[in-house]
Amino acid sequence: MNMPRWDKLLLNATLATCADTTTCGVIERGAVAWQHGRIVWVGRMDELPDAPNALAEAVESVDGALVTPGLIDCHTHLVFGGDRADEFDLRLNGASYEQIAKAGGGIVSTVRATRDTSEDQLYLQSMPRAQALLSDGVTTLEIKSGYGLELETERRMLKVARRLGRELGITVRTTFLGLHALPPEYHDRREDYVTLVCDVMLPELASEGLIDAVDAFCENIGFTREETLCLFERAKQLGLPVKLHAEQLSNQDGAALVAEYGGLSADHLEHLGKSGIKAMAAAGTIAVLLPGAFHALRETRLPPIDLLRQHGVPMAVATDCNPGTSPMLSLRLAASMACTLFRLTPDEALRGITVNAARALGFTDRGTLAVGQRADLVVWNARRPAELSYWIGGSLVRKLYVAGESLSRRKPARRLPSAS
Ligand code: DI6
Ligand code: FE
């Protein structure tokens, strides 16, 4: 008798494969199997080529539970020191995000706190946020720098991001966001700061292997289109992909710029216009929607969802987890808000936190349940895909697999920092 070839086979699943081009690709009474961390079979149970026990070492029925690809949070700033709950209060009392920023609060206040926080402390403060995302189904995570705005602290943030990935056993993609805000010590030397970022910080941190992609805050309270362009030129020379905080508070024509550089994504997009959409469609740049920031800032202007649909721009959804505008610790909640606030369909929202989020990070090896993909998957305490954006809060994850391994069986994240 042949020995079973597959490591694990799940039976009786409601699969949301996210593998076709528009829907979330449901297969009822489905089965999915993997070997050496990759999916080797997916389809209807009654089409399995042999008896389950002859096919796999371990066979498990999930009794009709929903199984999806592992969720992917493609835009977070979750490594930072302190918090900004005081600003939440100020905003509720009428102060705008821009007013707070101009008065020395906002991003710059988190910069002060982050500069004052050691690597171990940053790690300890950030770990619960990453764990919260994981416990809600996230198996791949992007984390940006941008609260250091000087070499040492930017490096510290990126190292902490890498360390979180190692300790949690998940993929963390790091993004360098040196052009996030002008640090106070450069208030009258803007050009010098942009030069420092482009000519010193970016190449240095890239040479240390700490940067997977490059981002900027292209905004009237952030950096201009020209300054962003300098950064993108340097990124291009270094062979690093770009993405952009674009058209969040005003239209700076940032989406067209990032598309021109073949960027992975343009993010926020409440003020995106038609020319930006066309450029994104032509370049294959993903639209990353961040309803947490829209909600927390009590914005009223919606991103142009219908136009994005009409032009076939794929939409991803992310938490934007950050201490100022989106203190959000659940990607499912972001998906839920993308439906209620932005009018995405539940299918679009699920594609937004799986396949399209993978593309926004440049991954083609994950985000769907298909043969050859990494076996990153979630077994949910839910039976239908729409439930993932329908339930608000709660804990729906039954089991998480990362590259075929049950996450609960991996070594638990240590509370204390490892060797540093
Ligand atoms: N846009 C955002 O949503 C975050 N950064 C950015 O450029 C906000 C960051 C913060 O307020 O701390
Ligand atoms: Fe952001």
Tab-separated table of C-alpha atoms and ligand atoms in Angstrom:
chain	number	residue	atom	x	y	z
A	1	MET	CA	0.000	0.000	0.000
A	2	ASN	CA	1.210	3.516	-0.797
A	3	MET	CA	2.012	5.781	2.117
A	4	PRO	CA	-0.184	8.894	2.357
A	5	ARG	CA	1.501	11.744	0.508
A	6	TRP	CA	-0.124	14.781	2.079
A	7	ASP	CA	0.626	16.172	5.536
A	8	LYS	CA	-2.905	17.318	6.297
A	9	LEU	CA	-6.365	17.212	4.747
A	10	LEU	CA	-9.327	19.273	5.940
A	11	LEU	CA	-12.755	17.902	5.027
A	12	ASN	CA	-16.299	19.214	5.117
A	13	ALA	CA	-15.247	22.821	4.753
A	14	THR	CA	-17.030	25.767	3.221
A	15	LEU	CA	-14.094	27.092	1.261
A	16	ALA	CA	-13.803	30.739	0.241
A	17	THR	CA	-10.884	30.326	-2.141
A	18	CYS	CA	-10.724	33.963	-3.361
A	19	ALA	CA	-9.148	32.347	-6.413
A	20	ASP	CA	-11.417	33.494	-9.227
A	21	THR	CA	-11.320	37.022	-10.526
A	22	THR	CA	-14.376	38.632	-8.951
A	23	THR	CA	-16.056	36.629	-6.199
A	24	CYS	CA	-14.656	34.902	-3.153
A	25	GLY	CA	-14.985	31.576	-4.972
A	26	VAL	CA	-17.068	29.487	-2.587
A	27	ILE	CA	-16.829	25.685	-2.666
A	28	GLU	CA	-19.398	23.933	-0.456
A	29	ARG	CA	-18.501	20.567	1.052
A	30	GLY	CA	-14.934	21.297	0.132
A	31	ALA	CA	-11.574	19.833	0.989
A	32	VAL	CA	-8.122	21.347	1.116
A	33	ALA	CA	-4.823	19.566	1.601
A	34	TRP	CA	-1.214	20.606	1.981
A	35	GLN	CA	2.268	19.168	2.051
A	36	HIS	CA	5.559	20.821	3.047
A	37	GLY	CA	3.685	24.065	3.721
A	38	ARG	CA	2.050	24.360	0.293
A	39	ILE	CA	-1.488	23.625	-0.818
A	40	VAL	CA	-1.534	20.485	-2.967
A	41	TRP	CA	-5.242	19.867	-3.449
A	42	VAL	CA	-8.379	22.000	-3.223
A	43	GLY	CA	-11.858	21.233	-4.463
A	44	ARG	CA	-15.090	19.396	-3.736
A	45	MET	CA	-14.779	16.572	-1.248
A	46	ASP	CA	-16.561	14.136	-3.542
A	47	GLU	CA	-13.862	14.680	-6.152
A	48	LEU	CA	-10.969	13.623	-3.948
A	49	PRO	CA	-8.858	11.063	-5.834
A	50	ASP	CA	-8.907	8.431	-3.068
A	51	ALA	CA	-10.142	7.693	0.450
A	52	PRO	CA	-9.021	10.547	2.773
A	53	ASN	CA	-6.931	8.327	5.025
A	54	ALA	CA	-5.062	6.980	2.037
A	55	LEU	CA	-4.250	10.513	0.957
A	56	ALA	CA	-3.057	12.284	4.106
A	57	GLU	CA	-1.228	11.644	7.374
A	58	ALA	CA	-3.749	13.744	9.275
A	59	VAL	CA	-7.400	14.086	8.296
A	60	GLU	CA	-9.806	16.422	10.052
A	61	SER	CA	-13.441	17.284	9.422
A	62	VAL	CA	-14.284	20.904	10.172
A	63	ASP	CA	-18.048	20.232	10.116
A	64	GLY	CA	-19.060	22.847	7.573
A	65	ALA	CA	-16.898	25.630	8.988
A	66	LEU	CA	-15.718	28.428	6.729
A	67	VAL	CA	-12.076	28.160	5.629
A	68	THR	CA	-10.349	31.126	3.991
A	69	PRO	CA	-6.808	32.105	3.085
A	70	GLY	CA	-4.912	33.642	6.027
A	71	LEU	CA	-5.792	37.321	6.242
A	72	ILE	CA	-3.249	39.909	5.136
A	73	ASP	CA	-3.007	43.361	6.713
A	74	CYS	CA	-1.150	45.339	4.062
A	75	HIS	CA	-0.922	48.754	5.785
A	76	THR	CA	-0.057	49.246	9.460
A	77	HIS	CA	2.067	51.523	11.615
A	78	LEU	CA	1.844	49.252	14.633
A	79	VAL	CA	5.351	49.778	16.009
A	80	PHE	CA	5.327	53.012	18.046
A	81	GLY	CA	5.852	54.321	21.559
A	82	GLY	CA	3.057	55.680	23.778
A	83	ASP	CA	-0.464	56.407	22.598
A	84	ARG	CA	-2.563	59.449	21.624
A	85	ALA	CA	-5.803	58.941	23.505
A	86	ASP	CA	-5.587	62.603	24.572
A	87	GLU	CA	-5.880	63.705	20.933
A	88	PHE	CA	-8.963	61.566	20.533
A	89	ASP	CA	-10.521	63.730	23.204
A	90	LEU	CA	-9.364	66.938	21.490
A	91	ARG	CA	-10.831	65.811	18.178
A	92	LEU	CA	-14.125	64.923	19.796
A	93	ASN	CA	-14.151	68.468	21.118
A	94	GLY	CA	-13.792	69.918	17.649
A	95	ALA	CA	-10.040	70.116	16.900
A	96	SER	CA	-9.101	68.841	13.440
A	97	TYR	CA	-6.252	66.418	12.679
A	98	GLU	CA	-4.458	69.210	10.793
A	99	GLN	CA	-4.881	71.684	13.698
A	100	ILE	CA	-3.465	69.179	16.164
A	101	ALA	CA	-0.538	68.450	13.853
A	102	LYS	CA	0.217	72.154	13.386
A	103	ALA	CA	0.158	72.664	17.170
A	104	GLY	CA	2.963	70.116	17.633
A	105	GLY	CA	0.785	67.096	18.310
A	106	GLY	CA	-0.121	64.390	15.861
A	107	ILE	CA	2.599	62.306	14.265
A	108	VAL	CA	5.336	64.402	15.857
A	109	SER	CA	4.135	63.618	19.382
A	110	THR	CA	4.437	59.884	18.634
A	111	VAL	CA	7.887	60.621	17.227
A	112	ARG	CA	8.916	62.076	20.593
A	113	ALA	CA	7.552	59.046	22.446
A	114	THR	CA	9.129	56.553	20.034
A	115	ARG	CA	12.546	58.204	20.168
A	116	ASP	CA	12.374	57.863	23.970
A	117	THR	CA	11.528	54.153	23.879
A	118	SER	CA	14.198	51.434	23.881
A	119	GLU	CA	14.135	48.586	21.385
A	120	ASP	CA	12.995	46.065	23.984
A	121	GLN	CA	10.267	48.371	25.232
A	122	LEU	CA	9.098	49.110	21.697
A	123	TYR	CA	8.943	45.389	21.080
A	124	LEU	CA	6.962	44.777	24.272
A	125	GLN	CA	4.539	47.620	23.547
A	126	SER	CA	3.984	46.556	19.942
A	127	MET	CA	3.670	42.802	20.471
A	128	PRO	CA	0.108	42.871	21.907
A	129	ARG	CA	-1.062	44.868	18.897
A	130	ALA	CA	0.427	42.329	16.501
A	131	GLN	CA	-1.038	39.498	18.577
A	132	ALA	CA	-4.478	41.102	18.471
A	133	LEU	CA	-4.316	41.149	14.656
A	134	LEU	CA	-3.184	37.522	14.593
A	135	SER	CA	-5.914	36.358	16.902
A	136	ASP	CA	-8.344	37.854	14.388
A	137	GLY	CA	-6.931	35.818	11.481
A	138	VAL	CA	-3.919	37.746	10.161
A	139	THR	CA	-0.993	35.627	8.922
A	140	THR	CA	0.913	38.268	6.913
A	141	LEU	CA	1.475	41.792	8.121
A	142	GLU	CA	3.029	44.992	6.808
A	143	ILE	CA	4.622	47.388	9.303
A	144	LYS	CA	5.928	50.869	8.496
A	145	SER	CA	8.606	52.957	10.150
A	146	GLY	CA	8.070	56.717	10.270
A	147	TYR	CA	7.934	57.587	13.967
A	148	GLY	CA	11.696	57.959	14.272
A	149	LEU	CA	12.546	60.460	11.540
A	150	GLU	CA	16.205	60.000	12.361
A	151	LEU	CA	18.421	57.074	11.480
A	152	GLU	CA	18.682	55.360	14.864
A	153	THR	CA	14.997	55.318	15.699
A	154	GLU	CA	13.907	54.401	12.173
A	155	ARG	CA	16.325	51.466	12.369
A	156	ARG	CA	14.975	50.501	15.789
A	157	MET	CA	11.402	50.464	14.507
A	158	LEU	CA	12.298	48.315	11.503
A	159	LYS	CA	14.274	45.901	13.660
A	160	VAL	CA	11.346	45.570	16.040
A	161	ALA	CA	9.042	44.883	13.085
A	162	ARG	CA	11.342	42.091	11.873
A	163	ARG	CA	11.599	40.699	15.381
A	164	LEU	CA	7.806	40.582	15.743
A	165	GLY	CA	7.640	38.496	12.575
A	166	ARG	CA	10.299	36.101	13.839
A	167	GLU	CA	8.771	35.698	17.292
A	168	LEU	CA	5.227	35.255	16.006
A	169	GLY	CA	6.264	32.961	13.167
A	170	ILE	CA	4.458	35.030	10.528
A	171	THR	CA	5.637	37.092	7.563
A	172	VAL	CA	6.185	40.757	8.355
A	173	ARG	CA	6.920	43.091	5.440
A	174	THR	CA	8.723	46.275	6.455
A	175	THR	CA	8.163	49.628	4.808
A	176	PHE	CA	10.421	52.654	5.221
A	177	LEU	CA	8.329	55.794	5.821
A	178	GLY	CA	11.053	58.368	6.483
A	179	LEU	CA	8.946	61.013	4.715
A	180	HIS	CA	6.089	60.765	7.210
A	181	ALA	CA	6.407	64.167	8.897
A	182	LEU	CA	9.015	66.901	9.128
A	183	PRO	CA	10.900	66.401	12.403
A	184	PRO	CA	10.816	69.541	14.592
A	185	GLU	CA	14.610	69.977	14.492
A	186	TYR	CA	14.341	70.439	10.702
A	187	HIS	CA	11.416	72.897	10.742
A	188	ASP	CA	13.407	75.525	8.823
A	189	ARG	CA	15.501	73.027	6.811
A	190	ARG	CA	12.981	71.008	4.853
A	191	GLU	CA	15.246	70.325	1.948
A	192	ASP	CA	17.995	69.060	4.230
A	193	TYR	CA	15.625	66.564	5.788
A	194	VAL	CA	14.452	65.229	2.427
A	195	THR	CA	18.093	64.885	1.379
A	196	LEU	CA	18.929	63.061	4.615
A	197	VAL	CA	16.087	60.612	4.048
A	198	CYS	CA	16.924	59.997	0.399
A	199	ASP	CA	20.713	60.001	0.531
A	200	VAL	CA	21.499	58.632	3.983
A	201	MET	CA	18.655	56.872	5.772
A	202	LEU	CA	17.173	54.998	2.821
A	203	PRO	CA	20.407	53.589	1.377
A	204	GLU	CA	21.827	52.804	4.826
A	205	LEU	CA	18.772	50.947	6.118
A	206	ALA	CA	18.322	49.213	2.769
A	207	SER	CA	21.921	47.991	2.922
A	208	GLU	CA	21.161	46.544	6.350
A	209	GLY	CA	18.349	44.505	4.809
A	210	LEU	CA	15.678	46.248	6.852
A	211	ILE	CA	13.513	47.625	4.022
A	212	ASP	CA	11.094	45.721	1.798
A	213	ALA	CA	9.320	48.786	0.324
A	214	VAL	CA	9.270	52.581	0.471
A	215	ASP	CA	6.341	54.868	1.323
A	216	ALA	CA	5.711	58.585	1.933
A	217	PHE	CA	2.927	60.806	3.257
A	218	CYS	CA	2.210	62.951	0.188
A	219	GLU	CA	-0.063	65.595	1.655
A	220	ASN	CA	-0.314	69.298	2.405
A	221	ILE	CA	0.634	68.532	6.018
A	222	GLY	CA	3.200	65.965	4.849
A	223	PHE	CA	5.465	66.058	1.787
A	224	THR	CA	4.996	67.490	-1.678
A	225	ARG	CA	4.770	65.583	-4.919
A	226	GLU	CA	8.281	66.793	-5.846
A	227	GLU	CA	9.766	65.630	-2.553
A	228	THR	CA	8.029	62.279	-2.962
A	229	LEU	CA	9.439	62.024	-6.470
A	230	CYS	CA	13.023	62.393	-5.150
A	231	LEU	CA	12.389	59.534	-2.755
A	232	PHE	CA	10.897	57.337	-5.469
A	233	GLU	CA	13.921	57.963	-7.692
A	234	ARG	CA	16.226	56.750	-4.929
A	235	ALA	CA	14.016	53.745	-4.255
A	236	LYS	CA	14.125	52.894	-7.934
A	237	GLN	CA	17.925	53.066	-7.980
A	238	LEU	CA	17.983	50.675	-5.039
A	239	GLY	CA	15.473	48.337	-6.668
A	240	LEU	CA	12.885	48.814	-3.911
A	241	PRO	CA	9.149	48.872	-4.671
A	242	VAL	CA	7.155	51.989	-3.767
A	243	LYS	CA	3.705	52.724	-2.392
A	244	LEU	CA	2.108	55.953	-1.195
A	245	HIS	CA	-0.219	57.577	1.331
A	246	ALA	CA	-2.092	59.409	-1.392
A	247	GLU	CA	-5.101	61.695	-1.617
A	248	GLN	CA	-6.129	61.215	2.035
A	249	LEU	CA	-6.858	64.833	2.979
A	250	SER	CA	-6.396	66.580	-0.381
A	251	ASN	CA	-5.615	65.747	-3.993
A	252	GLN	CA	-1.858	66.067	-4.595
A	253	ASP	CA	-1.889	63.844	-7.677
A	254	GLY	CA	0.012	61.277	-5.644
A	255	ALA	CA	-1.802	58.232	-7.000
A	256	ALA	CA	-0.689	59.058	-10.546
A	257	LEU	CA	2.871	59.544	-9.296
A	258	VAL	CA	3.068	56.204	-7.527
A	259	ALA	CA	1.490	54.536	-10.565
A	260	GLU	CA	4.128	56.148	-12.775
A	261	TYR	CA	6.760	54.330	-10.702
A	262	GLY	CA	4.907	51.036	-11.081
A	263	GLY	CA	3.977	51.264	-7.389
A	264	LEU	CA	2.455	48.413	-5.433
A	265	SER	CA	-0.363	50.490	-3.970
A	266	ALA	CA	-1.879	53.913	-3.391
A	267	ASP	CA	-3.478	54.100	0.036
A	268	HIS	CA	-6.390	56.114	1.586
A	269	LEU	CA	-7.666	57.798	-1.633
A	270	GLU	CA	-10.666	59.743	-0.319
A	271	HIS	CA	-9.707	62.642	-2.646
A	272	LEU	CA	-8.654	60.503	-5.613
A	273	GLY	CA	-9.693	61.834	-9.032
A	274	LYS	CA	-10.307	60.213	-12.379
A	275	SER	CA	-6.820	60.730	-13.800
A	276	GLY	CA	-5.293	59.030	-10.761
A	277	ILE	CA	-7.665	56.091	-11.162
A	278	LYS	CA	-6.780	55.698	-14.833
A	279	ALA	CA	-3.067	55.783	-14.046
A	280	MET	CA	-3.521	53.160	-11.320
A	281	ALA	CA	-5.529	50.918	-13.627
A	282	ALA	CA	-2.871	51.151	-16.332
A	283	ALA	CA	-0.018	50.408	-13.921
A	284	GLY	CA	-1.762	47.662	-11.928
A	285	THR	CA	-1.417	49.672	-8.710
A	286	ILE	CA	-3.733	48.396	-5.957
A	287	ALA	CA	-6.132	50.773	-4.166
A	288	VAL	CA	-5.761	50.251	-0.407
A	289	LEU	CA	-8.829	51.459	1.481
A	290	LEU	CA	-8.459	52.417	5.141
A	291	PRO	CA	-11.905	52.856	6.674
A	292	GLY	CA	-10.473	53.002	10.222
A	293	ALA	CA	-8.859	56.379	9.522
A	294	PHE	CA	-11.987	57.593	7.709
A	295	HIS	CA	-14.044	56.615	10.744
A	296	ALA	CA	-11.711	57.986	13.428
A	297	LEU	CA	-11.320	61.324	11.633
A	298	ARG	CA	-15.075	61.401	11.034
A	299	GLU	CA	-14.437	62.061	7.359
A	300	THR	CA	-17.408	62.517	5.093
A	301	ARG	CA	-15.793	62.302	1.675
A	302	LEU	CA	-15.797	58.729	0.412
A	303	PRO	CA	-13.116	57.184	-1.794
A	304	PRO	CA	-14.468	56.857	-5.366
A	305	ILE	CA	-15.389	53.181	-5.062
A	306	ASP	CA	-17.644	53.033	-8.125
A	307	LEU	CA	-15.009	54.557	-10.372
A	308	LEU	CA	-12.368	52.189	-9.035
A	309	ARG	CA	-14.723	49.311	-9.857
A	310	GLN	CA	-15.484	50.659	-13.315
A	311	HIS	CA	-11.787	50.928	-14.121
A	312	GLY	CA	-11.033	47.508	-12.721
A	313	VAL	CA	-8.621	48.728	-10.030
A	314	PRO	CA	-8.324	45.937	-7.425
A	315	MET	CA	-9.220	47.120	-3.924
A	316	ALA	CA	-7.526	45.992	-0.730
A	317	VAL	CA	-8.610	46.855	2.810
A	318	ALA	CA	-6.264	47.348	5.779
A	319	THR	CA	-6.347	48.517	9.398
A	320	ASP	CA	-3.831	51.405	9.096
A	321	CYS	CA	-3.221	50.491	12.773
A	322	ASN	CA	-1.601	53.661	14.188
A	323	PRO	CA	-1.857	55.720	17.372
A	324	GLY	CA	-3.403	58.803	15.760
A	325	THR	CA	-5.952	58.217	13.068
A	326	SER	CA	-6.713	54.514	13.281
A	327	PRO	CA	-6.096	52.749	16.574
A	328	MET	CA	-7.628	49.636	15.064
A	329	LEU	CA	-6.679	46.114	16.113
A	330	SER	CA	-8.961	43.982	13.955
A	331	LEU	CA	-8.702	43.481	10.210
A	332	ARG	CA	-12.183	41.983	10.195
A	333	LEU	CA	-13.463	45.228	11.667
A	334	ALA	CA	-11.755	47.106	8.819
A	335	ALA	CA	-13.559	44.800	6.367
A	336	SER	CA	-16.834	45.393	8.158
A	337	MET	CA	-16.367	49.164	7.984
A	338	ALA	CA	-15.374	48.916	4.311
A	339	CYS	CA	-18.851	47.461	3.765
A	340	THR	CA	-20.898	49.750	5.986
A	341	LEU	CA	-19.002	52.990	5.318
A	342	PHE	CA	-17.618	52.519	1.796
A	343	ARG	CA	-20.313	50.167	0.453
A	344	LEU	CA	-18.015	47.350	-0.567
A	345	THR	CA	-19.801	44.042	-0.912
A	346	PRO	CA	-18.795	41.383	1.643
A	347	ASP	CA	-17.143	39.497	-1.246
A	348	GLU	CA	-15.104	42.565	-2.186
A	349	ALA	CA	-14.162	43.113	1.446
A	350	LEU	CA	-12.933	39.522	1.801
A	351	ARG	CA	-10.926	39.774	-1.411
A	352	GLY	CA	-9.611	43.049	-0.004
A	353	ILE	CA	-8.088	41.381	3.052
A	354	THR	CA	-6.792	38.318	1.191
A	355	VAL	CA	-5.883	38.196	-2.480
A	356	ASN	CA	-5.797	41.935	-3.194
A	357	ALA	CA	-3.890	42.632	0.023
A	358	ALA	CA	-1.316	40.035	-1.052
A	359	ARG	CA	-0.899	41.828	-4.382
A	360	ALA	CA	-0.545	45.159	-2.549
A	361	LEU	CA	2.518	43.672	-0.854
A	362	GLY	CA	3.840	42.136	-4.065
A	363	PHE	CA	3.064	38.560	-3.042
A	364	THR	CA	1.818	36.023	-5.553
A	365	ASP	CA	2.373	32.986	-3.314
A	366	ARG	CA	-0.524	33.670	-0.936
A	367	GLY	CA	-3.958	35.234	-0.626
A	368	THR	CA	-5.914	32.431	-2.278
A	369	LEU	CA	-6.664	28.767	-1.665
A	370	ALA	CA	-5.161	27.224	-4.777
A	371	VAL	CA	-2.628	24.537	-5.563
A	372	GLY	CA	0.910	25.846	-5.078
A	373	GLN	CA	-0.012	28.626	-2.665
A	374	ARG	CA	1.399	28.748	0.860
A	375	ALA	CA	-0.827	26.849	3.266
A	376	ASP	CA	-1.746	29.964	5.258
A	377	LEU	CA	-5.354	29.475	6.208
A	378	VAL	CA	-7.992	30.224	8.780
A	379	VAL	CA	-10.726	27.895	10.013
A	380	TRP	CA	-13.516	30.146	11.282
A	381	ASN	CA	-16.324	29.808	13.763
A	382	ALA	CA	-18.559	30.893	10.912
A	383	ARG	CA	-20.219	29.153	7.984
A	384	ARG	CA	-20.503	31.830	5.308
A	385	PRO	CA	-17.956	34.329	3.930
A	386	ALA	CA	-20.250	37.315	4.551
A	387	GLU	CA	-20.115	36.594	8.277
A	388	LEU	CA	-16.536	37.838	8.421
A	389	SER	CA	-17.638	41.400	7.759
A	390	TYR	CA	-21.111	40.971	9.257
A	391	TRP	CA	-20.134	40.255	12.872
A	392	ILE	CA	-18.775	43.355	14.560
A	393	GLY	CA	-16.097	42.283	17.028
A	394	GLY	CA	-16.091	38.927	18.743
A	395	SER	CA	-13.519	36.256	18.239
A	396	LEU	CA	-14.285	34.069	15.259
A	397	VAL	CA	-10.975	32.334	14.622
A	398	ARG	CA	-11.103	28.620	15.367
A	399	LYS	CA	-7.691	27.737	14.007
A	400	LEU	CA	-4.870	29.414	12.160
A	401	TYR	CA	-2.363	27.629	9.915
A	402	VAL	CA	0.824	29.315	8.778
A	403	ALA	CA	2.726	27.490	6.039
A	404	GLY	CA	0.748	24.422	7.028
A	405	GLU	CA	1.593	24.556	10.710
A	406	SER	CA	-1.046	25.192	13.333
A	407	LEU	CA	-0.100	28.485	14.943
A	408	SER	CA	-1.140	27.297	18.389
A	409	ARG	CA	1.532	24.614	18.169
A	410	ARG	CA	4.262	27.085	17.386
A	411	LYS	CA	6.299	28.374	20.256
A	412	PRO	CA	4.256	31.073	21.968
A	413	ALA	CA	5.530	34.614	21.683
A	414	ARG	CA	7.695	35.292	24.676
A	415	ARG	CA	6.607	38.043	27.010
A	416	LEU	CA	10.196	38.960	27.689
A	417	PRO	CA	12.410	40.147	24.902
A	418	SER	CA	14.763	37.585	23.461
A	419	ALA	CA	18.497	38.194	23.255
A	420	SER	CA	19.170	41.735	22.130
B	1	DI6	N1	-1.579	58.673	7.379
B	1	DI6	C1	-2.124	57.971	8.359
B	1	DI6	O1	-3.232	57.529	8.364
B	1	DI6	C2	-1.136	57.780	9.397
B	1	DI6	N2	0.035	58.310	8.786
B	1	DI6	C3	-0.286	58.860	7.660
B	1	DI6	O2	0.552	59.385	6.942
B	1	DI6	C4	-1.430	58.551	10.626
B	1	DI6	C5	-0.269	58.564	11.535
B	1	DI6	C6	-0.512	59.273	12.829
B	1	DI6	O3	-1.368	60.157	12.960
B	1	DI6	O4	0.243	58.935	13.768
B	2	FE	FE	-1.116	55.015	7.169
